[in-house]
mmCIF file of C-alpha atoms (C1' of nucleotides) in Angstrom:
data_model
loop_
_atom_site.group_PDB
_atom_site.id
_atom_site.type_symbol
_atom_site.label_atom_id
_atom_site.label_comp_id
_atom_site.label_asym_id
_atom_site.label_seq_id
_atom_site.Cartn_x
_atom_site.Cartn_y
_atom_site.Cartn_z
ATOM 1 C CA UNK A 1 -16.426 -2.706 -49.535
ATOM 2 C CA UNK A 2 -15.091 -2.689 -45.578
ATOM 3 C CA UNK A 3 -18.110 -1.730 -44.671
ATOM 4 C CA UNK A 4 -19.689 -4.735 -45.234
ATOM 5 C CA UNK A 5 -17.226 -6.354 -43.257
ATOM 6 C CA UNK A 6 -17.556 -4.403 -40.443
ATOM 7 C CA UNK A 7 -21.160 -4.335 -40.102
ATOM 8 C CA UNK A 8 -21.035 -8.415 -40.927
ATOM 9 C CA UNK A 9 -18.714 -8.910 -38.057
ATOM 10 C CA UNK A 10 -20.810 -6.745 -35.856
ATOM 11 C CA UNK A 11 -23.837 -8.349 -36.406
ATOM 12 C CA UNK A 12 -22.352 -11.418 -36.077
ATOM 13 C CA UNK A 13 -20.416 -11.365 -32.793
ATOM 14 C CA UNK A 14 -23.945 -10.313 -31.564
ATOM 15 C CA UNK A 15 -25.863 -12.953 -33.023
ATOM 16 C CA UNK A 16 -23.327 -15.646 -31.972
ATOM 17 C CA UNK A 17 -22.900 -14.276 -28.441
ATOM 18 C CA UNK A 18 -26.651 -13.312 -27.968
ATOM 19 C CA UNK A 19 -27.617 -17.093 -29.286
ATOM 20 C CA UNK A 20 -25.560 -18.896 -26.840
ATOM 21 C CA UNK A 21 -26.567 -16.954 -23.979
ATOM 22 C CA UNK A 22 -30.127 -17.638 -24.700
ATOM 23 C CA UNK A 23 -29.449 -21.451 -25.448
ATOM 24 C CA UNK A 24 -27.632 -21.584 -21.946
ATOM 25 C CA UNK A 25 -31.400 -19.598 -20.428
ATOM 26 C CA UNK A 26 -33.247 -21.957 -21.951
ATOM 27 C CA UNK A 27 -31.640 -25.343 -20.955
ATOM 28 C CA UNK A 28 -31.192 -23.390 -17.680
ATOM 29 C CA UNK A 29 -34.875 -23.301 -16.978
ATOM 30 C CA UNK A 30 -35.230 -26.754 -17.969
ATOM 31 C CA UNK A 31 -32.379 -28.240 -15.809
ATOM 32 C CA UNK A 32 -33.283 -26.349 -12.794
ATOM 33 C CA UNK A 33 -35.763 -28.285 -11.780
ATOM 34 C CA UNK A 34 -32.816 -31.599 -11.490
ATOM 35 C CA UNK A 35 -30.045 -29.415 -10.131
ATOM 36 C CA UNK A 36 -28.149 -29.385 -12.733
ATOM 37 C CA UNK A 37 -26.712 -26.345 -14.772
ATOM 38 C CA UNK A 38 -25.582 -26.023 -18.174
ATOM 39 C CA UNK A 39 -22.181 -27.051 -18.062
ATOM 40 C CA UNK A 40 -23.208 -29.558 -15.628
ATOM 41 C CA UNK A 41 -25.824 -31.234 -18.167
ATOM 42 C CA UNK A 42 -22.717 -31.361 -20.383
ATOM 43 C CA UNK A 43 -20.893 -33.257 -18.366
ATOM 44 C CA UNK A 44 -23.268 -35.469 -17.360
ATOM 45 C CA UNK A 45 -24.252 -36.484 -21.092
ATOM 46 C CA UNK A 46 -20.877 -37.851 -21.289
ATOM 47 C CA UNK A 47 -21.185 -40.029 -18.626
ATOM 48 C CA UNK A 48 -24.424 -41.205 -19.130
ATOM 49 C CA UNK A 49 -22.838 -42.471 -22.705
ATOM 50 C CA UNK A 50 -19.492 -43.967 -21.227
ATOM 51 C CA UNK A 51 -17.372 -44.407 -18.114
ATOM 52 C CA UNK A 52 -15.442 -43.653 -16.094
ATOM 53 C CA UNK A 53 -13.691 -40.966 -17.713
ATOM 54 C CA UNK A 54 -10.901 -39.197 -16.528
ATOM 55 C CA UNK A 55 -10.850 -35.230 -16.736
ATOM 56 C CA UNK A 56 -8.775 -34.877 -19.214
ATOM 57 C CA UNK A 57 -11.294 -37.148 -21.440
ATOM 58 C CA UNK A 58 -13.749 -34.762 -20.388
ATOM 59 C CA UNK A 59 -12.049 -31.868 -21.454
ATOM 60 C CA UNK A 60 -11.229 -33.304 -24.770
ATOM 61 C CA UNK A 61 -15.016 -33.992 -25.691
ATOM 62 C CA UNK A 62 -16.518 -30.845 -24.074
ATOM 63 C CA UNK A 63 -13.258 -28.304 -24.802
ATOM 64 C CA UNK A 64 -12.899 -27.229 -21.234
ATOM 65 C CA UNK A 65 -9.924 -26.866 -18.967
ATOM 66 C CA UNK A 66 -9.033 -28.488 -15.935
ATOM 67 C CA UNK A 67 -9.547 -25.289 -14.735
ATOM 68 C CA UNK A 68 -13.349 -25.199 -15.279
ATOM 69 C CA UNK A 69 -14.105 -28.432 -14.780
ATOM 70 C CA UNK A 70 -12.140 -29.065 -11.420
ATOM 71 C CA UNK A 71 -14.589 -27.157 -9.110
ATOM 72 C CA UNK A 72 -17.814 -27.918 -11.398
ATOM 73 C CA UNK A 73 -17.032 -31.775 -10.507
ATOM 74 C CA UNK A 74 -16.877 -31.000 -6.930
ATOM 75 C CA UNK A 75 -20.002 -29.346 -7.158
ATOM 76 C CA UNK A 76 -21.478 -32.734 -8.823
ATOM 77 C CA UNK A 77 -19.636 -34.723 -6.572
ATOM 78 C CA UNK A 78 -21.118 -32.780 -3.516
ATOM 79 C CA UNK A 79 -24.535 -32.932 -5.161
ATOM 80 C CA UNK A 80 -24.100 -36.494 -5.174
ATOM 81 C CA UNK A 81 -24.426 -37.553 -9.222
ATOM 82 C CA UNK A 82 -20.450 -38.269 -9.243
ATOM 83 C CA UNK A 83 -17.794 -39.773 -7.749
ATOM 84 C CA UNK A 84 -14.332 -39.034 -7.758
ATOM 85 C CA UNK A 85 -11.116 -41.545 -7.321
ATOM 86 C CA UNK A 86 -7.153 -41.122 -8.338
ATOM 87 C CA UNK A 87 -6.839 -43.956 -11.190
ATOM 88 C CA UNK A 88 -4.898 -46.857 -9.996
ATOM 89 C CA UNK A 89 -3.175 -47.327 -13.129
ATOM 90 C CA UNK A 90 -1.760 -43.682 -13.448
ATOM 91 C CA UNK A 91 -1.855 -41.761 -10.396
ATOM 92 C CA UNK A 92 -1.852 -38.878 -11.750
ATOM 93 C CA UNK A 93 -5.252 -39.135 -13.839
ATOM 94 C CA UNK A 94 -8.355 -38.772 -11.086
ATOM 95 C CA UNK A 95 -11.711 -41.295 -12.836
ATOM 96 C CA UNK A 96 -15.019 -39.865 -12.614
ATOM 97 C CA UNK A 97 -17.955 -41.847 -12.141
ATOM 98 C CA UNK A 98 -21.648 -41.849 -11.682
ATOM 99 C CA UNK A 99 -23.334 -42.562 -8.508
ATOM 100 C CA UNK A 100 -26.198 -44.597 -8.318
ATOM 101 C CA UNK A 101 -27.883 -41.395 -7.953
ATOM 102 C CA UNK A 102 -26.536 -39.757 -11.129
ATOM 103 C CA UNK A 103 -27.585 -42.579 -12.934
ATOM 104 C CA UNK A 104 -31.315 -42.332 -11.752
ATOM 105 C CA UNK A 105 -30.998 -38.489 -13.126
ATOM 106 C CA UNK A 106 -30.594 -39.678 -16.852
ATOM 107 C CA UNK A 107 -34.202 -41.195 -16.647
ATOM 108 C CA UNK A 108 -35.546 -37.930 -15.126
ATOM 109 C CA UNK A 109 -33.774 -35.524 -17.554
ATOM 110 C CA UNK A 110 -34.995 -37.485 -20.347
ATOM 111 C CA UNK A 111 -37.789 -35.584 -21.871
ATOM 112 C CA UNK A 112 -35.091 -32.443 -22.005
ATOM 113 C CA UNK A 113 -33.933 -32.982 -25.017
ATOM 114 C CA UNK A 114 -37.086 -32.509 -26.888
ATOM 115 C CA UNK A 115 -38.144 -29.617 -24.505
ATOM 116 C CA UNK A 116 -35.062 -27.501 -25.921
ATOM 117 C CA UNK A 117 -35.566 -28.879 -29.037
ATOM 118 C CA UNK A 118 -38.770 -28.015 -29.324
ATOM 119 C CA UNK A 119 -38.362 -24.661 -28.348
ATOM 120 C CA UNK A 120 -35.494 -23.556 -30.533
ATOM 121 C CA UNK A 121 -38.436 -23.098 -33.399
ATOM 122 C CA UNK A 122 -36.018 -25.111 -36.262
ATOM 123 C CA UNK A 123 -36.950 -28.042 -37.930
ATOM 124 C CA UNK A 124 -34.322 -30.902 -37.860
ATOM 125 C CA UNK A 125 -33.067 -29.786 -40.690
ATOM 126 C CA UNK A 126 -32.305 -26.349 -40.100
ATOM 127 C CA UNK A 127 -30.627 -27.774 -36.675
ATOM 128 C CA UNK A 128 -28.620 -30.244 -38.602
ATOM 129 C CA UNK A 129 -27.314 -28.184 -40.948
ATOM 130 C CA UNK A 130 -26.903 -24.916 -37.960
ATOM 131 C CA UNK A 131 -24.582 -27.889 -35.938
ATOM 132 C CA UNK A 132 -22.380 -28.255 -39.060
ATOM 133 C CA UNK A 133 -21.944 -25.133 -39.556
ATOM 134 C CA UNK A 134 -20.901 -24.461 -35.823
ATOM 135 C CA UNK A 135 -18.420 -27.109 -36.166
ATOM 136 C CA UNK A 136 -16.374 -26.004 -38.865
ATOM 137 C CA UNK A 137 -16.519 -22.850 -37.667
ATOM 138 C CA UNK A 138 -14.652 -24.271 -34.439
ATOM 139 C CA UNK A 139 -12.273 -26.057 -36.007
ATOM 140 C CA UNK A 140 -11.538 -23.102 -38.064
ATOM 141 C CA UNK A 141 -11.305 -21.131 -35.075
ATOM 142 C CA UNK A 142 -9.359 -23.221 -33.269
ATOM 143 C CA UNK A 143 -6.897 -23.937 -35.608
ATOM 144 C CA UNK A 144 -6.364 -20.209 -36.386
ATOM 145 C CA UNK A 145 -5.617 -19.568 -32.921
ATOM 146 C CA UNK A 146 -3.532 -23.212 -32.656
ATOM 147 C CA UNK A 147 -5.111 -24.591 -30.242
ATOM 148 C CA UNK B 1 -37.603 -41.761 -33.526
ATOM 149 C CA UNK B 2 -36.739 -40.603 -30.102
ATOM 150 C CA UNK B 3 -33.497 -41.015 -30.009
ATOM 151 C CA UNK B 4 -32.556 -38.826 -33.201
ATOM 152 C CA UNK B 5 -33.686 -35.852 -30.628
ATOM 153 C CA UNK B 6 -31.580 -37.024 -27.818
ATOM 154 C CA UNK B 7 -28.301 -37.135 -30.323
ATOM 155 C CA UNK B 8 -29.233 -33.877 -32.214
ATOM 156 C CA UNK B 9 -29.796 -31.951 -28.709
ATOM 157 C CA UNK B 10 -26.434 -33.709 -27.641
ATOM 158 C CA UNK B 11 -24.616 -32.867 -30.397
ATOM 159 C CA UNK B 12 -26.351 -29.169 -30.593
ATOM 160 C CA UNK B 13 -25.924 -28.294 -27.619
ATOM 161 C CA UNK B 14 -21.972 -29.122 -27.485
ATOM 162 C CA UNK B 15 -21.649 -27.167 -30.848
ATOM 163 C CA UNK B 16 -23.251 -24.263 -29.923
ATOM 164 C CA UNK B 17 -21.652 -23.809 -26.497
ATOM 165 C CA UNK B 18 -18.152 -24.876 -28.482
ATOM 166 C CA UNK B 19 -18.509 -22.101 -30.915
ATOM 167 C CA UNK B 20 -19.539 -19.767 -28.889
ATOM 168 C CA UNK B 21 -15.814 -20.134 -26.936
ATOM 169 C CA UNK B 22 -14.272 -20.583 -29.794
ATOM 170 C CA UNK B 23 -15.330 -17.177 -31.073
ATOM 171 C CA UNK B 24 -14.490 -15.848 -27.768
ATOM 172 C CA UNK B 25 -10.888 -16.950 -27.540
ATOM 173 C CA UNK B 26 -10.883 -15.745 -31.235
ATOM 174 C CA UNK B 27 -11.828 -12.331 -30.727
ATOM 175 C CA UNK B 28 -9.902 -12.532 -26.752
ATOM 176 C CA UNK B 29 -6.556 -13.190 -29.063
ATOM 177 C CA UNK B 30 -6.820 -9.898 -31.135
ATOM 178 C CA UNK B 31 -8.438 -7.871 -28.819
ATOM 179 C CA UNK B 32 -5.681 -8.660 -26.223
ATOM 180 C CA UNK B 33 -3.296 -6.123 -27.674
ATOM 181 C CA UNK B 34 -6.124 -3.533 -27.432
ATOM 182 C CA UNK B 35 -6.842 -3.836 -23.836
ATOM 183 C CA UNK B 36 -10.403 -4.726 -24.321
ATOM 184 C CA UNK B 37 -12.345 -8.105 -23.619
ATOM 185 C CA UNK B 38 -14.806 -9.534 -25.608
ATOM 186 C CA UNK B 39 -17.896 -8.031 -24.037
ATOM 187 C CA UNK B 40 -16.085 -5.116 -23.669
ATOM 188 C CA UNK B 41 -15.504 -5.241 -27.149
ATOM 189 C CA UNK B 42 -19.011 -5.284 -27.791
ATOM 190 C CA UNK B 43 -20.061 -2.444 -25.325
ATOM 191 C CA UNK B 44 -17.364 -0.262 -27.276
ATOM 192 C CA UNK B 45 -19.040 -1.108 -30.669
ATOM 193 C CA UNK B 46 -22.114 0.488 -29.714
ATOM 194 C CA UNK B 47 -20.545 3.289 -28.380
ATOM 195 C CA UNK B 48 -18.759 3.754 -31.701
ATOM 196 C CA UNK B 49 -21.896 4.040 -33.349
ATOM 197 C CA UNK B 50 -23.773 6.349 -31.149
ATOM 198 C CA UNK B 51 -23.409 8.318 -27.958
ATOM 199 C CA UNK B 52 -24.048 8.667 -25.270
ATOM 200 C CA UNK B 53 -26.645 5.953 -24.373
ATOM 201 C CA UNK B 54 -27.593 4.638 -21.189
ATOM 202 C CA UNK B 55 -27.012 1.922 -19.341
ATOM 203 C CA UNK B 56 -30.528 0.380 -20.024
ATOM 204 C CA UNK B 57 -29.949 0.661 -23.740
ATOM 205 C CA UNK B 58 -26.412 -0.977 -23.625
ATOM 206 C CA UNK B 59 -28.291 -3.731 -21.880
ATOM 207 C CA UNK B 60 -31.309 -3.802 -24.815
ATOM 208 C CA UNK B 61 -28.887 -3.988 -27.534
ATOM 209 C CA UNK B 62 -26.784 -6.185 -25.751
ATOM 210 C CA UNK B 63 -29.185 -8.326 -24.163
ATOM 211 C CA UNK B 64 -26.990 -7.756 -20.947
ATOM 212 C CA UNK B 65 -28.134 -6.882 -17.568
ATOM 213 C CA UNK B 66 -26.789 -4.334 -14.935
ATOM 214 C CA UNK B 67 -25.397 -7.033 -13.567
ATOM 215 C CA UNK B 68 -23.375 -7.495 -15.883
ATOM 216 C CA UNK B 69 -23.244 -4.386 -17.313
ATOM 217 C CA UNK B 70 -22.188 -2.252 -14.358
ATOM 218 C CA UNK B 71 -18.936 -3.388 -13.475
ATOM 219 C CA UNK B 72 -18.060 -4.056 -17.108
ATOM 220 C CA UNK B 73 -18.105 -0.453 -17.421
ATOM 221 C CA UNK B 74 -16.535 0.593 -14.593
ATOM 222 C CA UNK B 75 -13.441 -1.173 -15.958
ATOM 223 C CA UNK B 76 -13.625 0.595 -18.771
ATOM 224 C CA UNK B 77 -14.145 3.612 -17.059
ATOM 225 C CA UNK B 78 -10.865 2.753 -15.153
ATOM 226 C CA UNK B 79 -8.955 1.987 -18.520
ATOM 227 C CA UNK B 80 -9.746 5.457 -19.601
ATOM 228 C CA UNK B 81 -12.201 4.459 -22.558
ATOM 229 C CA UNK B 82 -15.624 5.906 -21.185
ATOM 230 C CA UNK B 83 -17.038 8.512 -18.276
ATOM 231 C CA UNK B 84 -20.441 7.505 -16.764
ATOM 232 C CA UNK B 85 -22.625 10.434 -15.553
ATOM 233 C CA UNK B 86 -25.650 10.646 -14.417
ATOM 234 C CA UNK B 87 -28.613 11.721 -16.686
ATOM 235 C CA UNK B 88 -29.867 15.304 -15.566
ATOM 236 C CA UNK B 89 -33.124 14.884 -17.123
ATOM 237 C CA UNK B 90 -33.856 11.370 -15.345
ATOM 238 C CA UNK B 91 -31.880 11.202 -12.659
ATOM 239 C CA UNK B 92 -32.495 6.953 -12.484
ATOM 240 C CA UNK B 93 -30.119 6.968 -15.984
ATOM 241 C CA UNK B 94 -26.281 6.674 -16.202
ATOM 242 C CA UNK B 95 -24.995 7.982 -19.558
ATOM 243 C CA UNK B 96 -22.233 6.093 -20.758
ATOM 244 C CA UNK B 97 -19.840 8.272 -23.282
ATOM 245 C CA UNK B 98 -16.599 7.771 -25.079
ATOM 246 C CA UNK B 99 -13.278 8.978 -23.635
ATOM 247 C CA UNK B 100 -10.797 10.698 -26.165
ATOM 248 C CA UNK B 101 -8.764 7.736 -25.800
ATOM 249 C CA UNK B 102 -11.820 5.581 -26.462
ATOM 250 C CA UNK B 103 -12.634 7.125 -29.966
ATOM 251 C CA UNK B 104 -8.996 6.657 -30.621
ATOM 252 C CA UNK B 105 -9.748 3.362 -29.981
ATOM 253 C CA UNK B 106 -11.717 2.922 -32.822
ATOM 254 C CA UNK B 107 -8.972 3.584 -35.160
ATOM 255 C CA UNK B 108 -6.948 1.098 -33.555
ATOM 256 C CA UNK B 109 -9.519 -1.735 -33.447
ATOM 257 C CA UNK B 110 -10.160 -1.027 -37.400
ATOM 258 C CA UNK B 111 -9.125 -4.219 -39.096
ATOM 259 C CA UNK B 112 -10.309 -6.497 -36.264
ATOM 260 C CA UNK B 113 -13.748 -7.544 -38.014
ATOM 261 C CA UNK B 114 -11.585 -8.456 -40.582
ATOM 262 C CA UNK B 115 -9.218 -10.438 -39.126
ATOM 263 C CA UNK B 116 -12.038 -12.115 -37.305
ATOM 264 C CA UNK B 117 -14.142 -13.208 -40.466
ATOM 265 C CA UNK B 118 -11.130 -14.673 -42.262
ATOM 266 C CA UNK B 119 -9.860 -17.064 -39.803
ATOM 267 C CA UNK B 120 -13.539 -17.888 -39.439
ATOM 268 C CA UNK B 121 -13.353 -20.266 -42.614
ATOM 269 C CA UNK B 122 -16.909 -19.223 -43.491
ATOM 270 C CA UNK B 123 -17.437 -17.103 -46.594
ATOM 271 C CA UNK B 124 -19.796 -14.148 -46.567
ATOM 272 C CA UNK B 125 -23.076 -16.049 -47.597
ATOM 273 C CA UNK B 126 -22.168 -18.531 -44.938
ATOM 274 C CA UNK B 127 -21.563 -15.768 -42.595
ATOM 275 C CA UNK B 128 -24.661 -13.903 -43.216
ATOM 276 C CA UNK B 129 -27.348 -17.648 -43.469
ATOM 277 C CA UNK B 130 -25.770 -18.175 -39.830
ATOM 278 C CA UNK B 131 -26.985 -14.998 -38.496
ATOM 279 C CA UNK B 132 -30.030 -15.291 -39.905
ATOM 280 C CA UNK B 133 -30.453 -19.060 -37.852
ATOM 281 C CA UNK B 134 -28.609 -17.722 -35.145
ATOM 282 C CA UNK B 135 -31.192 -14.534 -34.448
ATOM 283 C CA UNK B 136 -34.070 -16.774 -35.185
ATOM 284 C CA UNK B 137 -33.382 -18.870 -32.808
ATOM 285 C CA UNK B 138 -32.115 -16.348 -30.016
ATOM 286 C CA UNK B 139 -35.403 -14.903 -30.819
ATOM 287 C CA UNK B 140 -37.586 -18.186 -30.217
ATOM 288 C CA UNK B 141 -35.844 -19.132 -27.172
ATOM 289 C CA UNK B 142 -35.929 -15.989 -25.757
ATOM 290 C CA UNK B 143 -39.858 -16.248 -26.235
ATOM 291 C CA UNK B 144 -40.548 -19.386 -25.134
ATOM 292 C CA UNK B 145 -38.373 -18.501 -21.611
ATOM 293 C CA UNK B 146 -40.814 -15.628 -21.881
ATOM 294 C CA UNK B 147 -38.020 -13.171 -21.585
ATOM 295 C "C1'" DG C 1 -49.361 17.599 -3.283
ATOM 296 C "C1'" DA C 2 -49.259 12.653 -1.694
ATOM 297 C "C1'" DC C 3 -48.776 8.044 -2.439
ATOM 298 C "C1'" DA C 4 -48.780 3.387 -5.008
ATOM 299 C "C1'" DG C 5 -46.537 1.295 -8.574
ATOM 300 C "C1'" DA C 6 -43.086 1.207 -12.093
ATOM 301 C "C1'" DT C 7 -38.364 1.993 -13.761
ATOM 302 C "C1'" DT C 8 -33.194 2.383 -13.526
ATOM 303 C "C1'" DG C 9 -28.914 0.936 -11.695
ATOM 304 C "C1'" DA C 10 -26.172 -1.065 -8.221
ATOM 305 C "C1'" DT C 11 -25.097 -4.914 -5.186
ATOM 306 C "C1'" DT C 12 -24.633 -9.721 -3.592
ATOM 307 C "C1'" DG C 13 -24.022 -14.488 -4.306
ATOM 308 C "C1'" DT C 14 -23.169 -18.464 -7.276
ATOM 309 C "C1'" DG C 15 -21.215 -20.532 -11.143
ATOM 310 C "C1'" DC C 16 -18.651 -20.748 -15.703
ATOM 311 C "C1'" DA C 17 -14.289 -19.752 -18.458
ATOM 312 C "C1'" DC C 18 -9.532 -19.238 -19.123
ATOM 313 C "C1'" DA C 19 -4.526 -17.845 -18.324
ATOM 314 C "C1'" DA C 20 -0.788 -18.774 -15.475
ATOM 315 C "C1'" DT C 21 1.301 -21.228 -11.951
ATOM 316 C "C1'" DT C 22 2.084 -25.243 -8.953
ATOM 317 C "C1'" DT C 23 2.409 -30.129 -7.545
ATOM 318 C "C1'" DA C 24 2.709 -34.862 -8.268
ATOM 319 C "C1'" DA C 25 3.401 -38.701 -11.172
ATOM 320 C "C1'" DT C 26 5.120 -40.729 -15.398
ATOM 321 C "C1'" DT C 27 8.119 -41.410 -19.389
ATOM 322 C "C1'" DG C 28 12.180 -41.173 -22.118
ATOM 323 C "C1'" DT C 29 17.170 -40.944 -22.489
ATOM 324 C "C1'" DG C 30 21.712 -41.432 -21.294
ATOM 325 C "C1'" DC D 1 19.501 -46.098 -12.103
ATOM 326 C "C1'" DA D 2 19.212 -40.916 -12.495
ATOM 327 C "C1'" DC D 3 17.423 -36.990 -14.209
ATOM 328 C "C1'" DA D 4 15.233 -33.926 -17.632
ATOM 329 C "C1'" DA D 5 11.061 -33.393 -19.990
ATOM 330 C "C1'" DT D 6 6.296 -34.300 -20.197
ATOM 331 C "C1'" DT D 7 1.648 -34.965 -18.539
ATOM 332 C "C1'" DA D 8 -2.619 -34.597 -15.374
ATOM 333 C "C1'" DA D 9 -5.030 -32.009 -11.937
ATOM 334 C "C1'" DA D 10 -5.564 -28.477 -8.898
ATOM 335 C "C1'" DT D 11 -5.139 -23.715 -7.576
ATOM 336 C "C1'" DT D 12 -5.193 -18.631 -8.069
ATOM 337 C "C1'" DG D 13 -6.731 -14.515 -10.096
ATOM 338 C "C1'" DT D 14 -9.653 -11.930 -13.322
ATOM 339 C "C1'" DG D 15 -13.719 -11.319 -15.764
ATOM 340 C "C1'" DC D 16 -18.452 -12.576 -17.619
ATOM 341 C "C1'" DA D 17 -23.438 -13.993 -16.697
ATOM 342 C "C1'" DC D 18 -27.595 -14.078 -14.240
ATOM 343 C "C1'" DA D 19 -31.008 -14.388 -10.252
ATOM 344 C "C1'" DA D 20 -32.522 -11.953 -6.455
ATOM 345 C "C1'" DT D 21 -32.641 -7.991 -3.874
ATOM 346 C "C1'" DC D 22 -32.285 -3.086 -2.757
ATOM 347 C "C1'" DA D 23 -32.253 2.042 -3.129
ATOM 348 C "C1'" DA D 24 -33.345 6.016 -5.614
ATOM 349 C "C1'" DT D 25 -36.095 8.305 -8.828
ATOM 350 C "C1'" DC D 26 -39.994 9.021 -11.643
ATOM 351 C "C1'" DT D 27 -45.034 8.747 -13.119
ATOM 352 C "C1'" DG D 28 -49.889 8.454 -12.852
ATOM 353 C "C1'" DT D 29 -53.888 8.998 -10.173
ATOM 354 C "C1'" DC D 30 -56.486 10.745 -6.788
#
DNA sequence: GACAGATTGATTGTGCACAATTTAATTGTG
DNA sequence: CACAATTAAATTGTGCACAATCAATCTGTC
């Protein structure tokens, strides 16, 4: 019946919408206290994992445009967790590093992954099998809309 | 172990923000010929269901806030889909209703839910088990943010 | 009827996201 | 070597999201 499909779909683009707003409130409350948002925790995972990285790198692992991440690195570059440089190698890449500073903030944002974790209310898991899920649907996505 | 948490949260976190885009530049793709964004999208699909409500009940069902809400509708307003009026019986309300041109819209925007759920990959029981998760835990955060 | 407190929307400021364009540097090909 | 095509970032413009604040209206209580 199309019914079904509409009211699936409806439901749906809520639920998905709704869920990652709320995810974003709830790592926002946790992060505030390190002056970092959302995106910005993103980012910095990364780099606490490897570096430097260049922004394209970054926008390969996180899906985000130059266009995005250009002033949010600024932002962490003014707040001091990053640093900035044109690669010597190929001028036309720009490395981004941490700062002594942004690699202090990895010890103090430690205990956030269990806070959101903890307060998402699924057991591993659900969460494990919720992240698969998420992924193919990207990939599907993606690739429907060739990107 | 502790670390399981830190590369579940890593990994969740960058597949739910993912998806959530990805569904975004999904739906931004076929709405695009229809003039509409995403939320706007959204707004319109509870319009289509009932009518007039307010801007407070847009922002319920949406979990939206004037914020938001406000000029989002006044670009719809301008593209001819809704009128806002004041409520006569409490004059704090704005009633949002649909345009002639925005039931017409309806008609036009028919076969997007479908289009949408088959380049999504995911078959209906899929579909439906990640709404469930996904309400559940829109619904958990929300509480423990105390929103 | 008057006033304190609550409710509804709008506004302001900051930041994210993406399309489209621009600039600079690199690579490939003749 | 020269030059077209490609690639990496940055910029510009539009729109979404939310916190904080404000103005107007309504409600309950005295």
């Amino acid at each position: 019946m199309e019914s079904d499909w509409l009211l699936l779909d409806r439901q749906l683009c809520f639920a998905v919408h709704a869920a990652s707003r709320a995810f974003d409130g709830a790592y926002r409350r946790v992060l505030g206290g390190l002056g970092l948002t959302y995106p910005q925790y993103l980012v910095m995972l990364v780099l606490w994992e490897r570096e430097p990285v260049t922004v394209k790198e970054l926008g390969t692992a996180l899906r985000l445009d130059s266009g995005t991440l250009s002033p949010l690195l600024k932002r962490l570059e003014a707040a001091g967790f990053v640093r900035r440089e044109r690669s010597r190698a190929d001028e036309r890449s720009v490395l981004v590093r941490l700062t002594p500073e942004g690699r202090r903030l990895k010890e103090r944002a430690a205990d956030v992954p269990k806070t959101i974790v903890g307060s998402s209310g699924l057991d591993p898991r659900e969460l494990a099998e919720l992240r698969s899920t998420l992924r193919r649907l990207t990939a599907t996505l993606d690739a429907a809309v060739g990107a």
